[in-house]
Amino acid sequence: MTESPDVPLRSRTTRAGLTLAGTPIGDPLDASLRLVQALREASLVAAEDTRRVKKLAAMLEIPLKGRVVAYHEHNEAALTPELVARMQAGERLLLVTDAGMPSVSDPGYRLVTACVEADVPVTCLPGPSAVLVALALSGLPTDRFCFEGFCPRKQGERRRRLEDLADERRTMVFFEAPHRLAATVATMAEVFGEDRRAAVCRELTKTYEEVRRGGLGELRDWAEGEVRGEITIVVEGAGTIRLDPDAALADVLGRVEAGERLKDACKAVGSAAGIPAPQLYDAAVAARRR
C-alpha cells in the first residue's frame, strides 16, 4: 500500500499501523517533538528494553499511558505475528530501541518486513543516528559512505570481512563493542594499512564524548588501553593506487631479499601504494614459488 503524500503527518502516527521512532543516542534532549507526542499518545509501545523507554519518558516528563511490551532479538520472531495481527485489528504500534533508529543494527527489520507483506502501513519519526553523527565528526569524506554494522566477533571471520572491504572506495562506518575495539582496529591496520585515516568516536552526544582521529596504526596503539562506552568507527575508503601493482610487487620482493619479513614488507608497501597488504602477500608468495 502506497501512502498518499497529502496525508497529514499527525494522522500518520495516530491511525492503525507501525511507527518507527528514532530515540536519542545519548542526550535525552535530542528527542524530537514528534517523539514526545508519539510516546505521550501511544496505546501500544514495543521497546527493545522496557526499562530504558520508561526512563526516557520519565526524563522527558512524559506519562506513558499505553501498554509497553518488550521486543528484542530474543523474542521478535515469536512476537512479530501477534503485533502484526494487533495492527491489522486497528492498533497503532510505536516501535523504539535503546538508542537510534529501529532496524539499524537493532530490532525492527523483521517487523517492518512482516508489515509490508501484510499491507500494514509503516511510517517513521526521524531521530538521532550514531552513524551520521560519527560520519560528520570524523573529518573524512562524507559524499559517499557505507554502513557495515558490527564486525564478526571471531578473528578469522573478522579478517575475511575486512579483506572483502579492502578495495572499498567509500568511507566506511562500523559499530564495535569496547572490549573488541583493540582487536578490530588492529586487524583494520593490517588489512587496510597503518596509514589509512580513521576516527574512533566514543560516547557520542554524552558527557564524555570523545573523537580520536589518525592513522589506523596510531589508533591501534591508543585502543590497546582501556576504552569504554558506545563505539563507532569511521574509516577512509581506499584511495587511488599510487604505484603500479607490478612495481609494488617488485618492491616487496626486494625488501624480502634484503631480510625484511614478507608480512611486514607487504604492509609497508601496500600502505604506500594503496594496495591491500593481503593482495600483495598472495602475489609475493606466488612469485616466490615460480
mmCIF file of C-alpha atoms in Angstrom, residues 14 27 29 31 43 67 74 86 105 121 128 137 141 180 193 196 200 210 244 262 273 282:
data_model
loop_
_atom_site.group_PDB
_atom_site.id
_atom_site.type_symbol
_atom_site.label_atom_id
_atom_site.label_comp_id
_atom_site.label_asym_id
_atom_site.label_seq_id
_atom_site.Cartn_x
_atom_site.Cartn_y
_atom_site.Cartn_z
ATOM 1 C CA THR A 14 -2.313 8.054 15.132
ATOM 2 C CA ASP A 27 21.387 13.145 25.406
ATOM 3 C CA LEU A 29 17.190 16.484 24.996
ATOM 4 C CA ALA A 31 14.311 13.752 21.481
ATOM 5 C CA SER A 43 -1.645 2.993 23.103
ATOM 6 C CA ARG A 67 0.921 -0.677 27.242
ATOM 7 C CA HIS A 74 15.329 -12.996 21.579
ATOM 8 C CA ARG A 86 -2.987 -6.272 16.500
ATOM 9 C CA SER A 105 21.685 -2.862 13.918
ATOM 10 C CA PRO A 121 1.012 0.987 6.900
ATOM 11 C CA PRO A 128 19.442 10.845 16.083
ATOM 12 C CA LEU A 137 32.586 14.410 13.179
ATOM 13 C CA PRO A 141 34.794 12.336 3.102
ATOM 14 C CA ARG A 180 36.645 -5.799 20.971
ATOM 15 C CA GLY A 193 47.281 -0.250 6.083
ATOM 16 C CA ARG A 196 44.708 4.686 6.355
ATOM 17 C CA VAL A 200 37.055 6.300 16.656
ATOM 18 C CA GLU A 210 35.467 11.734 22.517
ATOM 19 C CA ASP A 244 51.791 0.058 -10.399
ATOM 20 C CA LEU A 262 57.285 -10.780 3.962
ATOM 21 C CA ALA A 273 50.899 2.023 -2.848
ATOM 22 C CA ASP A 282 49.402 -13.614 -2.113
#
